[in-house]
Amino acid sequence: MLTSDKNEQTAPEKTNPENSKPMLFPVSPKLAAEAMVDDEKYRQMYQQSIVNPQGFWREHGQRIDWFTPFTKVKNVSFDDHHVDIKWFKDGTTNVSHNCLDRHLETKGDQVAIYWEGDEPGEQREITYRELHEEVSRFANALKSQGVRQGDVVAIYMPMVIEAAVAMLACTRIGAIHSIVFAGFSPEALAGRIIDSNAKIVITADEGVRGGRTTALKANVDEALTHPDIRTIEKVIVYRRTGADIPWHNHRDVWWHELQQLSSPHCQAREMGAEDPLFILYTSGSTGKPKGVLHTTGGYLVYASMTHEYLFDYRDGEVFWCNADVGWITGHTYVVYGPLCNGATIVMHEGVPNYPSVNRVSQIVDKYNVNILYIAPTAIRALMAHDKQAVEGTSRKSLRLLGTVGEPINPQAWHWYHQTVGEGRCPIVDTWWQTETGAAMITPLPGATALKPGSATRPFFGVMPALVDNMGNIIDGPGEGNLVILDSWPGQARTVYGDHERFVQTYFTSFKGMYTTGDGARRDEDGYYWITGRVDDVINVSGHRMGTAEIESAMVAHHQVAEAAVVGYPHDIKGQGIYVYVTLNSGVDYSFDLAADLKKWVRQEIGPIATPDIIQNAPGLPKTRSGKIMRRILRKIAAGECDSLGDTSTLADPSVVDQLIADRVEVS
Ligand code: WTA
C-alpha cells in the first residue's frame, strides 16, 4: 500500500501469478536520489572493486584513522597448501581510537549508546566523551590486573553498556577478547576458556532477560572448577542486579572498584593491521566449536564500510541492531561498525516480546529509531501476534529495516514490511557469517530493487559463485554450493591455534575458493537466494549450532548409546532440533526420560540447544560402512516420509519403517 511519507517505496512492480504476491519492490526515485549509492553507482563501484581490488581498497581503506598509513593493500593466497590472508599489513591503527577518540572533537556530547533495560523504565545513556572515559579507565583496570597485549580476555556478560566498554578496552590495549554468549552453560564456557587460554574472565553478578535472571557469576565459578583450566588469574564482576554471589577474595574483583581506582587517561596502543582483534567461537559440522579469529585493520574497514553503505547510515540517525554481543552480529553491528561511524545506537538488554509483544515497537518510538536490524526468528515471533505487535506505537521514525541470520520466508518479509514498516521502509536482507566478519550479499537501499526472501547482490569486493559438488562453476541462473572466489578485508584469518583446521574447513572442499557451507540459487537477474546450510549445521532461532555438538552432549548421558540430530522446519525458530536417540540396552524409553534428556542438553550446552523433539530410535539408518544417513532422518523429521530417496545402500533398510512408525508428529 502506498503512503504519502517522503521515504515511501514505490509499489511492487511484478506479481507472482501463482499466488499474486508482490515479487519486486523497486527503489523509490526519491531514495535513489538521496542515498549514498544508486543502482548505477553500485554497478560502477562493484565493477571497480572486482577489476581493481588493490585500487578500490587502497581508497576505501582510508575511511579509518591509521597511525602509520599502509602501503600494502591485499596479500592473499587461497591455495590450500598455503592459505594466508593479509590486508593493509604494514599499516598501524587502533580500534578503540577509531570508535571513540576520533569522534570526540565533533561528537563528544552526542549519545553513543541508549541503553534500554529488560524492564521498561530502566534506561541509561552515555555520550561519546563518557564512553571514551569509561573505556580508558577500564583499559587501565585491565592493565592493573596483569592483562598485556596479545592476552586473551573472556567476556561472559549480559547486554549492558559495560559489555561494550569491556570490548573496546581490550582493543585499546591490544588484548584479544573472546565473548561467550551469556546463555551458554558453565560447561560450554569452560571449553572456550580452555581452548583460548584466556587469562581473565569479565562477567556480571547476574544477567537479566525476559523477566528472568541468570546466575552468571555462579556459572563462571562452576566453569572454573574444570580441572583443565589453568590460565585464569582474575574474574572481574560487574554489579548488575546486586544479588548475593559467592566470592573468592584472591581471584574476584569488582568492576566498580577497579573503575574508581583507575585513571581516565589511557593512550590507545598502536596495533598492526593484522594483529588479532577478537576470537569468536562458532559451530561447524564436526568437532568442537571453532575459535574464529578476526584481525584489526581489515575487519574495522569492512565492518564500518558495510554499516554505512548497507544501512545508508546518515549522521545523527539512531541505529538499533538487537543482536546480543555474544554473536558476530553484536560485534559488528552493535559495537564496531556503528561506533566507528560515530553513530548513536540503541542497546537492549532484554528480548523482543517482554514484557509485551509490542516492546520492539515501543523502543523504536521511545528513541526515534531510524534503522532497525533484527533476525527473522524475532520477526516471526512478533508476526504471530500480528497487529498487537505494533499496538499503540507509530514507528514513524523508521526509515529502513534489516534482517540477518537465517533465510527470511516471504510471509515474514511482507509482514515486517507492511506491519512494522507500513510499506515505506526498504528491507535489507543481509547474508553473512561469523567467518565473513560483516555483510557479504545484501541489497543497498538506494540501489537494489528488493525481492522478498532474496539477499540479492554482493557487496563491493565480494565475488560469490555457485559450484556443483565437483567444484565446477555454474554460470547464469542455477543452484549450487555458495563459495567466495577471492578475499575481502573482513574475512577471518584463521581458527585460533589451529590454522590447519581453518584450511581444512574452508579451503579444501573446492580448491582456491572459500567454502561458505551454504547452498544458494541465483536467478535470472543475478540475485542470490540462500537455501540454507549444506552441512550438518542447523540454524535455530538465528543461532548457529553444530548437530555434532548436540549429539556429543546426548551421548555423554549415561543412559544413551547413540544419538543423531537433525533440523526440521519450525514456524518460529526457522529450524527446530529433532533428536533420534538410541538408549543403552536394558533402558526403557519414557516421557520422563525424554524430559530428562532435554534438561541434560540444556545443562551441557545452554537453553538454545534444548531439543524440541526426542524420538526413541532403537536403530538408526546406517550405511554398510557405519555412517548415519542423515538425509533420511531429515526427511522423516520433516514428515516427508514418501520421498526418502534411495535407501538401498543401508545396512538394514528395515530400521526406516520402524522410524517412520515411531515418528513424533511436530506441531
Ligand atoms: C545463515 C550470522 C539466509 C547462513 C551473521 C550462514 C542467512 C549462517 C542469512 C551464519 C540471510 C545468515 N539469509 N541465511 N540473510 N544470514 N544466514 O555465523 O546459513 O551466526 O551460513 O552469522 O547463518 O551464521 P553466523
PDB file of C-alpha atoms and ligand atoms in Angstrom, residues 282 327-329 403-408 429-435 441 455 516-518 530 532-533 539 542-544, ligand 1:
ATOM      1  CA  THR A 282      31.157 -20.764  16.196  1.00  0.00           C
ATOM      2  CA  TRP A 327      27.218 -13.313  18.404  1.00  0.00           C
ATOM      3  CA  ILE A 328      29.060 -11.847  15.441  1.00  0.00           C
ATOM      4  CA  THR A 329      26.130  -9.574  14.587  1.00  0.00           C
ATOM      5  CA  THR A 403      17.302  -8.795   8.749  1.00  0.00           C
ATOM      6  CA  VAL A 404      20.119 -11.250   9.324  1.00  0.00           C
ATOM      7  CA  GLY A 405      20.944 -14.716  10.495  1.00  0.00           C
ATOM      8  CA  GLU A 406      18.736 -17.062   8.506  1.00  0.00           C
ATOM      9  CA  PRO A 407      16.633 -17.123   5.393  1.00  0.00           C
ATOM     10  CA  ILE A 408      13.546 -14.950   5.781  1.00  0.00           C
ATOM     11  CA  ASP A 429      18.187  -8.910   3.932  1.00  0.00           C
ATOM     12  CA  THR A 430      21.863  -9.345   4.699  1.00  0.00           C
ATOM     13  CA  TRP A 431      23.638 -12.670   4.242  1.00  0.00           C
ATOM     14  CA  TRP A 432      26.890 -13.243   6.065  1.00  0.00           C
ATOM     15  CA  GLN A 433      28.655 -15.386   8.653  1.00  0.00           C
ATOM     16  CA  THR A 434      30.872 -15.239  11.724  1.00  0.00           C
ATOM     17  CA  GLU A 435      33.746 -16.012   9.372  1.00  0.00           C
ATOM     18  CA  ILE A 441      25.366 -10.413  -0.004  1.00  0.00           C
ATOM     19  CA  ALA A 455      19.664 -11.418  -0.095  1.00  0.00           C
ATOM     20  CA  THR A 516      30.613 -20.980   2.969  1.00  0.00           C
ATOM     21  CA  GLY A 517      28.724 -24.148   3.915  1.00  0.00           C
ATOM     22  CA  ASP A 518      25.557 -22.618   2.478  1.00  0.00           C
ATOM     23  CA  ILE A 530      20.252 -18.553   0.202  1.00  0.00           C
ATOM     24  CA  GLY A 532      20.347 -22.903   3.898  1.00  0.00           C
ATOM     25  CA  ARG A 533      23.273 -24.933   5.136  1.00  0.00           C
ATOM     26  CA  ASN A 539      20.110 -22.615  12.432  1.00  0.00           C
ATOM     27  CA  GLY A 542      19.090 -17.475  14.190  1.00  0.00           C
ATOM     28  CA  HIS A 543      21.645 -19.290  16.359  1.00  0.00           C
ATOM     29  CA  ARG A 544      24.072 -21.474  14.581  1.00  0.00           C
TER      30      ARG A 544
HETATM   31  C1  WTA B   1      22.752 -18.139   7.843  1.00  0.00           C
HETATM   32  C2  WTA B   1      25.317 -14.706  11.327  1.00  0.00           C
HETATM   33  C3  WTA B   1      19.906 -16.678   4.798  1.00  0.00           C
HETATM   34  C4  WTA B   1      23.610 -18.894   6.846  1.00  0.00           C
HETATM   35  C5  WTA B   1      25.602 -13.339  10.696  1.00  0.00           C
HETATM   36  C6  WTA B   1      25.020 -18.638   7.355  1.00  0.00           C
HETATM   37  C7  WTA B   1      21.495 -16.482   6.447  1.00  0.00           C
HETATM   38  C8  WTA B   1      24.813 -18.648   8.855  1.00  0.00           C
HETATM   39  C9  WTA B   1      21.425 -15.073   6.352  1.00  0.00           C
HETATM   40  C10 WTA B   1      25.864 -17.871   9.573  1.00  0.00           C
HETATM   41  C11 WTA B   1      20.493 -14.497   5.427  1.00  0.00           C
HETATM   42  C12 WTA B   1      22.929 -15.620   7.826  1.00  0.00           C
HETATM   43  N1  WTA B   1      19.759 -15.346   4.676  1.00  0.00           N
HETATM   44  N2  WTA B   1      20.740 -17.273   5.664  1.00  0.00           N
HETATM   45  N3  WTA B   1      20.312 -13.191   5.300  1.00  0.00           N
HETATM   46  N4  WTA B   1      22.320 -14.570   7.229  1.00  0.00           N
HETATM   47  N5  WTA B   1      22.417 -16.780   7.375  1.00  0.00           N
HETATM   48  O1  WTA B   1      27.902 -17.394  11.728  1.00  0.00           O
HETATM   49  O2  WTA B   1      23.279 -20.258   6.902  1.00  0.00           O
HETATM   50  O3  WTA B   1      25.893 -16.993  13.229  1.00  0.00           O
HETATM   51  O4  WTA B   1      25.949 -19.617   6.954  1.00  0.00           O
HETATM   52  O5  WTA B   1      26.480 -15.464  11.333  1.00  0.00           O
HETATM   53  O6  WTA B   1      23.525 -18.057   9.035  1.00  0.00           O
HETATM   54  O7  WTA B   1      25.569 -17.773  10.936  1.00  0.00           O
HETATM   55  P1  WTA B   1      26.503 -16.932  11.888  1.00  0.00           P
END
